[in-house]
């Protein structure tokens, strides 16, 4: 059995396909799985041992008709038995329909109802997710005899995501920053949209360093180059700002050995979950019910701010203008201290 899975973007949504891939291999161990993804998000899924090869699309050519035709021509030669569309937008539908024939079946996942999308985008209604993203992905697998299961959620594993890195890269980064012997936090202050960003990461970093001054705890800051100035350096060199300096894979390694991560609803949120790091995540306009949280993933949300956007926006509606700013540094600091002390206590009990 030969299968092509398509999910082009974005980073978190691509990473959220890993439970689907795992379920297919469990049901059909001999199946060959290829995965189509944009080059800009390929690190979310690369090195996954259940994937034979990545079909990498150049994102900048995603509207180039000749380029798309050439990719489709290459894919037709593979003679897939099934094409599973987990993107379900114009590009993936065109490819799926072009590949579909008497021997190649094309299935796409069930997205939210079209009218709900329109009403939320028009700011007429707030947004309440019908199900998690992973659960919705599984709707494309029903004709393969594969159903979504809540087993991982019940066992505290949440969405049970997977993220893979090269051993040599991990080894080098561990040695470079002494990750296994350092006590450190990770802050990821960036996000794709303004309204998804908690605005007080710099203040939180200062308060963390002050509270943990006797423990010599360090703080790694990760994200894109546009996030570099959000958290300011400290005079003692305890803040290591890697924004714009490391890859997604390297960010995953930094997150893996952290005591605690603090993130927005963004790519690092899903990486942190996949590498099983205790994580605090801020949700503002988007709906946290799109995800099954792990037992060590902790939601921070302003109770006065309802989920009102599908993907976040460039500015808040007036009635939700304090959606993120209404979450105080003091509240977040107390939550982190409590969790850190619990982690430290458990570690000492194991000695």
mmCIF file of C-alpha atoms in Angstrom:
data_model
loop_
_atom_site.group_PDB
_atom_site.id
_atom_site.type_symbol
_atom_site.label_atom_id
_atom_site.label_comp_id
_atom_site.label_asym_id
_atom_site.label_seq_id
_atom_site.Cartn_x
_atom_site.Cartn_y
_atom_site.Cartn_z
ATOM 1 C CA UNK A 1 0.000 0.000 0.000
ATOM 2 C CA UNK A 2 1.360 3.400 -1.048
ATOM 3 C CA UNK A 3 0.036 6.552 0.595
ATOM 4 C CA UNK A 4 0.627 10.266 0.054
ATOM 5 C CA UNK A 5 -0.283 12.637 2.889
ATOM 6 C CA UNK A 6 -0.565 16.350 2.163
ATOM 7 C CA UNK A 7 -0.256 19.119 4.752
ATOM 8 C CA UNK A 8 1.690 22.111 3.494
ATOM 9 C CA UNK A 9 1.541 24.510 6.453
ATOM 10 C CA UNK A 10 1.917 25.817 9.044
ATOM 11 C CA UNK A 11 4.508 24.412 11.454
ATOM 12 C CA UNK A 12 2.137 23.357 14.226
ATOM 13 C CA UNK A 13 -0.487 21.978 11.850
ATOM 14 C CA UNK A 14 2.158 19.850 10.119
ATOM 15 C CA UNK A 15 3.447 18.547 13.452
ATOM 16 C CA UNK A 16 -0.138 17.701 14.425
ATOM 17 C CA UNK A 17 -0.275 15.141 11.606
ATOM 18 C CA UNK A 18 2.138 12.803 13.416
ATOM 19 C CA UNK A 19 -0.624 10.905 15.293
ATOM 20 C CA UNK A 20 -2.257 10.202 11.920
ATOM 21 C CA UNK A 21 0.975 8.851 10.455
ATOM 22 C CA UNK A 22 1.526 6.651 13.500
ATOM 23 C CA UNK A 23 -2.046 5.281 13.322
ATOM 24 C CA UNK A 24 -1.677 4.383 9.639
ATOM 25 C CA UNK A 25 1.550 2.468 10.278
ATOM 26 C CA UNK A 26 -0.022 0.673 13.216
ATOM 27 C CA UNK A 27 -2.971 -0.465 11.100
ATOM 28 C CA UNK A 28 -0.897 -1.127 7.982
ATOM 29 C CA UNK A 29 2.720 -1.850 9.048
ATOM 30 C CA UNK A 30 3.857 -2.487 5.475
ATOM 31 C CA UNK A 31 2.406 0.751 4.104
ATOM 32 C CA UNK A 32 4.752 3.217 2.404
ATOM 33 C CA UNK A 33 4.020 6.817 3.367
ATOM 34 C CA UNK A 34 5.219 9.949 1.577
ATOM 35 C CA UNK A 35 4.464 13.445 2.863
ATOM 36 C CA UNK A 36 3.962 16.671 0.900
ATOM 37 C CA UNK A 37 4.885 19.876 2.751
ATOM 38 C CA UNK A 38 6.182 23.396 2.103
ATOM 39 C CA UNK A 39 9.952 23.788 2.385
ATOM 40 C CA UNK A 40 9.497 26.407 5.130
ATOM 41 C CA UNK A 41 7.761 23.895 7.413
ATOM 42 C CA UNK A 42 9.478 20.640 6.468
ATOM 43 C CA UNK A 43 11.451 20.510 9.737
ATOM 44 C CA UNK A 44 8.189 19.800 11.556
ATOM 45 C CA UNK A 45 7.949 16.373 9.935
ATOM 46 C CA UNK A 46 11.430 15.511 8.610
ATOM 47 C CA UNK A 47 13.312 12.505 10.038
ATOM 48 C CA UNK A 48 10.034 10.828 11.028
ATOM 49 C CA UNK A 49 10.869 7.102 10.704
ATOM 50 C CA UNK A 50 7.364 6.287 9.450
ATOM 51 C CA UNK A 51 7.824 8.445 6.351
ATOM 52 C CA UNK A 52 9.667 7.161 3.304
ATOM 53 C CA UNK A 53 10.276 10.564 1.741
ATOM 54 C CA UNK A 54 9.191 14.180 1.855
ATOM 55 C CA UNK A 55 7.747 15.820 -1.232
ATOM 56 C CA UNK A 56 8.956 19.340 -0.559
ATOM 57 C CA UNK A 57 7.123 22.207 -2.256
ATOM 58 C CA UNK A 58 8.815 25.569 -2.613
ATOM 59 C CA UNK A 59 6.356 27.878 -0.889
ATOM 60 C CA UNK A 60 7.284 30.839 -3.062
ATOM 61 C CA UNK A 61 6.195 28.810 -6.115
ATOM 62 C CA UNK A 62 2.879 27.639 -4.654
ATOM 63 C CA UNK A 63 0.977 29.730 -7.253
ATOM 64 C CA UNK A 64 3.261 28.919 -10.162
ATOM 65 C CA UNK A 65 1.089 26.791 -12.488
ATOM 66 C CA UNK A 66 4.013 25.239 -14.352
ATOM 67 C CA UNK A 67 5.760 24.326 -11.108
ATOM 68 C CA UNK A 68 2.589 22.734 -9.742
ATOM 69 C CA UNK A 69 2.118 20.781 -12.986
ATOM 70 C CA UNK A 70 5.661 19.421 -12.753
ATOM 71 C CA UNK A 71 5.109 18.281 -9.163
ATOM 72 C CA UNK A 72 1.822 16.597 -10.084
ATOM 73 C CA UNK A 73 3.563 14.852 -12.979
ATOM 74 C CA UNK A 74 6.198 13.492 -10.584
ATOM 75 C CA UNK A 75 3.569 12.352 -8.107
ATOM 76 C CA UNK A 76 1.569 10.517 -10.781
ATOM 77 C CA UNK A 77 4.614 8.327 -11.418
ATOM 78 C CA UNK A 78 4.432 7.099 -7.814
ATOM 79 C CA UNK A 79 1.028 5.467 -8.458
ATOM 80 C CA UNK A 80 -0.281 5.975 -4.936
ATOM 81 C CA UNK A 81 -3.122 3.832 -3.655
ATOM 82 C CA UNK A 82 -4.389 6.617 -1.401
ATOM 83 C CA UNK A 83 -3.946 10.382 -1.263
ATOM 84 C CA UNK A 84 -4.845 11.776 2.161
ATOM 85 C CA UNK A 85 -5.459 15.529 2.121
ATOM 86 C CA UNK A 86 -4.983 17.020 5.585
ATOM 87 C CA UNK A 87 -4.773 20.556 4.225
ATOM 88 C CA UNK A 88 -7.996 20.734 2.244
ATOM 89 C CA UNK A 89 -7.393 24.035 0.482
ATOM 90 C CA UNK A 90 -7.102 24.994 -3.186
ATOM 91 C CA UNK A 91 -3.572 23.657 -3.838
ATOM 92 C CA UNK A 92 -4.043 20.335 -2.078
ATOM 93 C CA UNK A 93 -7.467 19.813 -3.657
ATOM 94 C CA UNK A 94 -6.095 20.458 -7.140
ATOM 95 C CA UNK A 95 -3.324 17.940 -6.560
ATOM 96 C CA UNK A 96 -5.681 15.375 -5.023
ATOM 97 C CA UNK A 97 -8.183 15.614 -7.862
ATOM 98 C CA UNK A 98 -5.425 15.386 -10.487
ATOM 99 C CA UNK A 99 -3.996 12.248 -8.835
ATOM 100 C CA UNK A 100 -7.369 10.597 -8.344
ATOM 101 C CA UNK A 101 -8.223 7.761 -10.733
ATOM 102 C CA UNK A 102 -9.594 4.214 -10.701
ATOM 103 C CA UNK A 103 -6.569 3.018 -8.702
ATOM 104 C CA UNK A 104 -5.837 6.086 -6.586
ATOM 105 C CA UNK A 105 -8.417 7.064 -3.959
ATOM 106 C CA UNK A 106 -8.496 10.657 -2.714
ATOM 107 C CA UNK A 107 -9.731 11.477 0.809
ATOM 108 C CA UNK A 108 -9.709 14.838 2.560
ATOM 109 C CA UNK A 109 -10.342 15.703 6.153
ATOM 110 C CA UNK A 110 -13.529 17.353 7.349
ATOM 111 C CA UNK A 111 -12.930 21.005 8.172
ATOM 112 C CA UNK A 112 -15.149 23.244 10.280
ATOM 113 C CA UNK A 113 -18.504 24.224 8.778
ATOM 114 C CA UNK A 114 -18.119 26.944 6.141
ATOM 115 C CA UNK A 115 -20.748 29.191 7.701
ATOM 116 C CA UNK A 116 -18.937 29.137 11.043
ATOM 117 C CA UNK A 117 -15.714 30.241 9.348
ATOM 118 C CA UNK A 118 -17.483 33.163 7.677
ATOM 119 C CA UNK A 119 -19.264 34.323 10.830
ATOM 120 C CA UNK A 120 -16.112 34.159 12.975
ATOM 121 C CA UNK A 121 -14.048 36.032 10.375
ATOM 122 C CA UNK A 122 -16.777 38.672 10.162
ATOM 123 C CA UNK A 123 -16.621 39.010 13.987
ATOM 124 C CA UNK A 124 -20.311 38.158 14.239
ATOM 125 C CA UNK A 125 -19.802 35.192 16.557
ATOM 126 C CA UNK A 126 -17.062 33.974 18.911
ATOM 127 C CA UNK A 127 -15.215 30.779 18.025
ATOM 128 C CA UNK A 128 -15.816 27.444 19.703
ATOM 129 C CA UNK A 129 -14.022 24.472 18.144
ATOM 130 C CA UNK A 130 -16.177 21.490 17.225
ATOM 131 C CA UNK A 131 -13.293 19.083 17.919
ATOM 132 C CA UNK A 132 -9.500 18.992 18.150
ATOM 133 C CA UNK A 133 -7.408 19.380 15.009
ATOM 134 C CA UNK A 134 -6.022 15.869 15.381
ATOM 135 C CA UNK A 135 -9.514 14.432 15.717
ATOM 136 C CA UNK A 136 -10.596 16.280 12.564
ATOM 137 C CA UNK A 137 -7.587 14.887 10.667
ATOM 138 C CA UNK A 138 -8.744 11.372 11.454
ATOM 139 C CA UNK A 139 -11.997 12.000 9.564
ATOM 140 C CA UNK A 140 -9.968 11.445 6.367
ATOM 141 C CA UNK A 141 -9.031 7.910 7.458
ATOM 142 C CA UNK A 142 -12.481 6.376 8.026
ATOM 143 C CA UNK A 143 -12.510 4.537 4.707
ATOM 144 C CA UNK A 144 -9.151 3.046 5.663
ATOM 145 C CA UNK A 145 -10.779 1.571 8.761
ATOM 146 C CA UNK A 146 -8.924 3.905 11.125
ATOM 147 C CA UNK A 147 -10.846 5.789 13.816
ATOM 148 C CA UNK A 148 -9.759 8.503 16.225
ATOM 149 C CA UNK A 149 -9.171 7.335 19.810
ATOM 150 C CA UNK A 150 -9.192 9.304 23.072
ATOM 151 C CA UNK A 151 -6.773 6.821 24.640
ATOM 152 C CA UNK A 152 -3.796 9.203 24.589
ATOM 153 C CA UNK A 153 -5.819 11.980 26.182
ATOM 154 C CA UNK A 154 -7.034 9.659 28.958
ATOM 155 C CA UNK A 155 -3.439 8.571 29.623
ATOM 156 C CA UNK A 156 -2.238 12.145 29.976
ATOM 157 C CA UNK A 157 -0.420 12.136 26.635
ATOM 158 C CA UNK A 158 -2.633 14.737 24.987
ATOM 159 C CA UNK A 159 -2.277 14.751 21.210
ATOM 160 C CA UNK A 160 0.829 12.499 21.524
ATOM 161 C CA UNK A 161 2.912 14.418 18.999
ATOM 162 C CA UNK A 162 6.300 13.337 17.659
ATOM 163 C CA UNK A 163 9.298 15.485 16.737
ATOM 164 C CA UNK A 164 12.620 14.102 15.524
ATOM 165 C CA UNK A 165 16.149 15.512 15.426
ATOM 166 C CA UNK A 166 19.512 14.170 14.314
ATOM 167 C CA UNK A 167 21.513 12.588 17.120
ATOM 168 C CA UNK A 168 24.674 14.404 16.087
ATOM 169 C CA UNK A 169 22.946 17.807 16.172
ATOM 170 C CA UNK A 170 21.498 17.026 19.587
ATOM 171 C CA UNK A 171 24.853 15.894 20.929
ATOM 172 C CA UNK A 172 26.616 19.028 19.697
ATOM 173 C CA UNK A 173 24.028 21.368 21.194
ATOM 174 C CA UNK A 174 24.045 19.535 24.534
ATOM 175 C CA UNK A 175 27.807 19.949 24.716
ATOM 176 C CA UNK A 176 27.776 23.568 23.541
ATOM 177 C CA UNK A 177 25.341 24.755 26.203
ATOM 178 C CA UNK A 178 25.808 21.968 28.801
ATOM 179 C CA UNK A 179 22.060 21.338 28.599
ATOM 180 C CA UNK A 180 21.986 18.228 30.748
ATOM 181 C CA UNK A 181 23.668 19.925 33.679
ATOM 182 C CA UNK A 182 22.103 23.389 33.527
ATOM 183 C CA UNK A 183 18.816 24.339 35.151
ATOM 184 C CA UNK A 184 17.092 26.633 32.677
ATOM 185 C CA UNK A 185 13.779 27.920 31.400
ATOM 186 C CA UNK A 186 12.822 28.576 27.778
ATOM 187 C CA UNK A 187 10.797 31.579 26.675
ATOM 188 C CA UNK A 188 9.315 31.682 23.167
ATOM 189 C CA UNK A 189 7.730 35.141 22.871
ATOM 190 C CA UNK A 190 6.835 35.060 19.178
ATOM 191 C CA UNK A 191 3.719 34.057 17.259
ATOM 192 C CA UNK A 192 2.379 34.426 13.741
ATOM 193 C CA UNK A 193 -0.151 37.114 14.738
ATOM 194 C CA UNK A 194 0.019 40.065 17.118
ATOM 195 C CA UNK A 195 -3.044 39.040 19.126
ATOM 196 C CA UNK A 196 -1.493 35.659 19.959
ATOM 197 C CA UNK A 197 1.475 37.270 21.729
ATOM 198 C CA UNK A 198 1.564 37.791 25.491
ATOM 199 C CA UNK A 199 3.266 41.212 25.886
ATOM 200 C CA UNK A 200 5.225 40.769 29.121
ATOM 201 C CA UNK A 201 8.000 38.262 28.368
ATOM 202 C CA UNK A 202 10.739 40.768 29.163
ATOM 203 C CA UNK A 203 9.233 41.555 32.563
ATOM 204 C CA UNK A 204 8.762 37.852 33.257
ATOM 205 C CA UNK A 205 12.418 37.139 32.414
ATOM 206 C CA UNK A 206 13.582 39.796 34.896
ATOM 207 C CA UNK A 207 11.332 38.482 37.653
ATOM 208 C CA UNK A 208 12.426 34.894 37.045
ATOM 209 C CA UNK A 209 16.101 35.845 37.306
ATOM 210 C CA UNK A 210 15.415 37.816 40.460
ATOM 211 C CA UNK A 211 13.431 35.064 42.181
ATOM 212 C CA UNK A 212 15.882 32.314 41.220
ATOM 213 C CA UNK A 213 19.027 34.423 41.708
ATOM 214 C CA UNK A 214 20.548 31.995 44.221
ATOM 215 C CA UNK A 215 20.009 28.991 41.948
ATOM 216 C CA UNK A 216 21.848 30.495 38.970
ATOM 217 C CA UNK A 217 19.036 29.451 36.645
ATOM 218 C CA UNK A 218 19.417 30.563 33.039
ATOM 219 C CA UNK A 219 16.840 31.567 30.436
ATOM 220 C CA UNK A 220 16.999 30.610 26.772
ATOM 221 C CA UNK A 221 14.933 32.743 24.404
ATOM 222 C CA UNK A 222 13.970 31.130 21.094
ATOM 223 C CA UNK A 223 12.077 32.308 18.032
ATOM 224 C CA UNK A 224 12.597 34.123 14.758
ATOM 225 C CA UNK A 225 14.901 37.080 14.208
ATOM 226 C CA UNK A 226 11.865 39.356 14.540
ATOM 227 C CA UNK A 227 11.590 38.233 18.192
ATOM 228 C CA UNK A 228 15.171 39.057 19.136
ATOM 229 C CA UNK A 229 14.485 42.371 20.911
ATOM 230 C CA UNK A 230 11.468 41.249 22.947
ATOM 231 C CA UNK A 231 13.546 39.950 25.863
ATOM 232 C CA UNK A 232 16.518 42.141 26.775
ATOM 233 C CA UNK A 233 19.887 40.739 27.786
ATOM 234 C CA UNK A 234 20.888 40.798 31.452
ATOM 235 C CA UNK A 235 24.219 42.032 32.769
ATOM 236 C CA UNK A 236 25.227 38.640 34.178
ATOM 237 C CA UNK A 237 24.793 36.683 30.965
ATOM 238 C CA UNK A 238 22.036 34.467 32.321
ATOM 239 C CA UNK A 239 19.802 35.172 29.326
ATOM 240 C CA UNK A 240 20.871 33.338 26.173
ATOM 241 C CA UNK A 241 18.995 34.881 23.264
ATOM 242 C CA UNK A 242 18.942 32.508 20.295
ATOM 243 C CA UNK A 243 16.166 34.192 18.312
ATOM 244 C CA UNK A 244 16.984 33.984 14.616
ATOM 245 C CA UNK A 245 20.133 31.981 15.336
ATOM 246 C CA UNK A 246 18.928 28.371 15.506
ATOM 247 C CA UNK A 247 16.644 26.105 13.493
ATOM 248 C CA UNK A 248 13.341 24.545 14.516
ATOM 249 C CA UNK A 249 15.194 21.281 15.139
ATOM 250 C CA UNK A 250 17.716 22.975 17.407
ATOM 251 C CA UNK A 251 14.891 24.768 19.208
ATOM 252 C CA UNK A 252 13.409 21.342 19.893
ATOM 253 C CA UNK A 253 16.643 20.244 21.552
ATOM 254 C CA UNK A 254 16.789 23.370 23.715
ATOM 255 C CA UNK A 255 13.167 22.778 24.741
ATOM 256 C CA UNK A 256 13.719 19.080 25.452
ATOM 257 C CA UNK A 257 16.121 19.636 28.342
ATOM 258 C CA UNK A 258 14.419 22.703 29.831
ATOM 259 C CA UNK A 259 12.866 22.621 33.265
ATOM 260 C CA UNK A 260 9.907 24.661 32.005
ATOM 261 C CA UNK A 261 8.914 26.391 28.765
ATOM 262 C CA UNK A 262 6.680 29.448 28.432
ATOM 263 C CA UNK A 263 5.165 29.928 24.985
ATOM 264 C CA UNK A 264 2.342 31.427 22.945
ATOM 265 C CA UNK A 265 0.009 29.495 20.639
ATOM 266 C CA UNK A 266 2.756 28.927 18.058
ATOM 267 C CA UNK A 267 5.217 26.406 16.624
ATOM 268 C CA UNK A 268 7.369 26.164 19.792
ATOM 269 C CA UNK A 269 4.213 25.262 21.742
ATOM 270 C CA UNK A 270 3.767 22.102 19.689
ATOM 271 C CA UNK A 271 7.478 21.266 19.696
ATOM 272 C CA UNK A 272 7.549 21.582 23.490
ATOM 273 C CA UNK A 273 4.584 19.218 23.752
ATOM 274 C CA UNK A 274 6.233 16.719 21.413
ATOM 275 C CA UNK A 275 9.488 16.641 23.420
ATOM 276 C CA UNK A 276 7.477 16.365 26.666
ATOM 277 C CA UNK A 277 8.654 19.551 28.356
ATOM 278 C CA UNK A 278 6.494 21.022 31.146
ATOM 279 C CA UNK A 279 4.957 23.958 29.304
ATOM 280 C CA UNK A 280 2.866 27.018 30.075
ATOM 281 C CA UNK A 281 1.012 28.324 27.039
ATOM 282 C CA UNK A 282 -0.887 31.582 26.575
ATOM 283 C CA UNK A 283 -4.134 31.491 24.652
ATOM 284 C CA UNK A 284 -5.997 34.659 23.803
ATOM 285 C CA UNK A 285 -8.129 34.929 20.657
ATOM 286 C CA UNK A 286 -7.701 31.330 19.500
ATOM 287 C CA UNK A 287 -9.448 28.302 21.006
ATOM 288 C CA UNK A 288 -7.355 25.946 23.201
ATOM 289 C CA UNK A 289 -9.993 23.259 22.630
ATOM 290 C CA UNK A 290 -8.384 22.680 19.244
ATOM 291 C CA UNK A 291 -5.809 20.626 21.130
ATOM 292 C CA UNK A 292 -5.710 17.823 23.683
ATOM 293 C CA UNK A 293 -3.333 19.018 26.379
ATOM 294 C CA UNK A 294 -0.784 16.745 28.006
ATOM 295 C CA UNK A 295 -0.763 16.409 31.776
ATOM 296 C CA UNK A 296 2.325 18.648 31.896
ATOM 297 C CA UNK A 297 0.940 21.311 29.535
ATOM 298 C CA UNK A 298 -0.694 24.188 31.398
ATOM 299 C CA UNK A 299 -3.118 26.672 29.897
ATOM 300 C CA UNK A 300 -2.952 30.362 30.811
ATOM 301 C CA UNK A 301 -5.946 32.312 29.559
ATOM 302 C CA UNK A 302 -7.746 35.506 30.522
ATOM 303 C CA UNK A 303 -11.201 34.340 31.709
ATOM 304 C CA UNK A 304 -12.707 37.577 30.390
ATOM 305 C CA UNK A 305 -11.494 36.909 26.851
ATOM 306 C CA UNK A 306 -13.533 34.434 24.847
ATOM 307 C CA UNK A 307 -11.991 32.662 21.886
ATOM 308 C CA UNK A 308 -12.976 34.856 18.961
ATOM 309 C CA UNK A 309 -10.536 34.247 16.112
ATOM 310 C CA UNK A 310 -9.523 31.298 13.926
ATOM 311 C CA UNK A 311 -5.840 32.147 13.558
ATOM 312 C CA UNK A 312 -5.242 35.376 15.478
ATOM 313 C CA UNK A 313 -5.318 38.920 14.111
ATOM 314 C CA UNK A 314 -3.231 42.072 13.750
ATOM 315 C CA UNK A 315 -5.281 43.869 16.409
ATOM 316 C CA UNK A 316 -7.866 43.075 19.070
ATOM 317 C CA UNK A 317 -11.562 43.944 18.833
ATOM 318 C CA UNK A 318 -12.279 46.726 21.310
ATOM 319 C CA UNK A 319 -14.187 44.467 23.717
ATOM 320 C CA UNK A 320 -11.180 42.113 23.938
ATOM 321 C CA UNK A 321 -8.365 44.674 23.910
ATOM 322 C CA UNK A 322 -6.997 43.439 27.268
ATOM 323 C CA UNK A 323 -7.211 39.795 26.193
ATOM 324 C CA UNK A 324 -3.486 39.163 26.636
ATOM 325 C CA UNK A 325 -2.392 42.213 28.602
ATOM 326 C CA UNK A 326 -4.937 41.261 31.262
ATOM 327 C CA UNK A 327 -2.757 38.282 32.228
ATOM 328 C CA UNK A 328 -0.365 39.602 34.858
ATOM 329 C CA UNK A 329 3.314 38.794 35.248
ATOM 330 C CA UNK A 330 2.704 38.055 38.932
ATOM 331 C CA UNK A 331 0.124 35.383 38.086
ATOM 332 C CA UNK A 332 2.415 33.712 35.562
ATOM 333 C CA UNK A 333 5.436 33.864 37.864
ATOM 334 C CA UNK A 334 3.517 32.184 40.691
ATOM 335 C CA UNK A 335 2.417 29.357 38.394
ATOM 336 C CA UNK A 336 5.978 28.787 37.193
ATOM 337 C CA UNK A 337 7.411 28.806 40.720
ATOM 338 C CA UNK A 338 4.812 26.307 41.882
ATOM 339 C CA UNK A 339 5.504 23.932 39.003
ATOM 340 C CA UNK A 340 9.286 24.288 39.284
ATOM 341 C CA UNK A 341 9.209 23.442 42.993
ATOM 342 C CA UNK A 342 7.040 20.423 42.275
ATOM 343 C CA UNK A 343 9.451 19.218 39.574
ATOM 344 C CA UNK A 344 12.452 19.757 41.874
ATOM 345 C CA UNK A 345 10.743 17.951 44.736
ATOM 346 C CA UNK A 346 9.906 14.955 42.536
ATOM 347 C CA UNK A 347 13.481 14.847 41.274
ATOM 348 C CA UNK A 348 14.875 14.873 44.818
ATOM 349 C CA UNK A 349 12.502 12.086 45.860
ATOM 350 C CA UNK A 350 13.910 9.900 43.094
ATOM 351 C CA UNK A 351 17.463 10.226 44.369
#
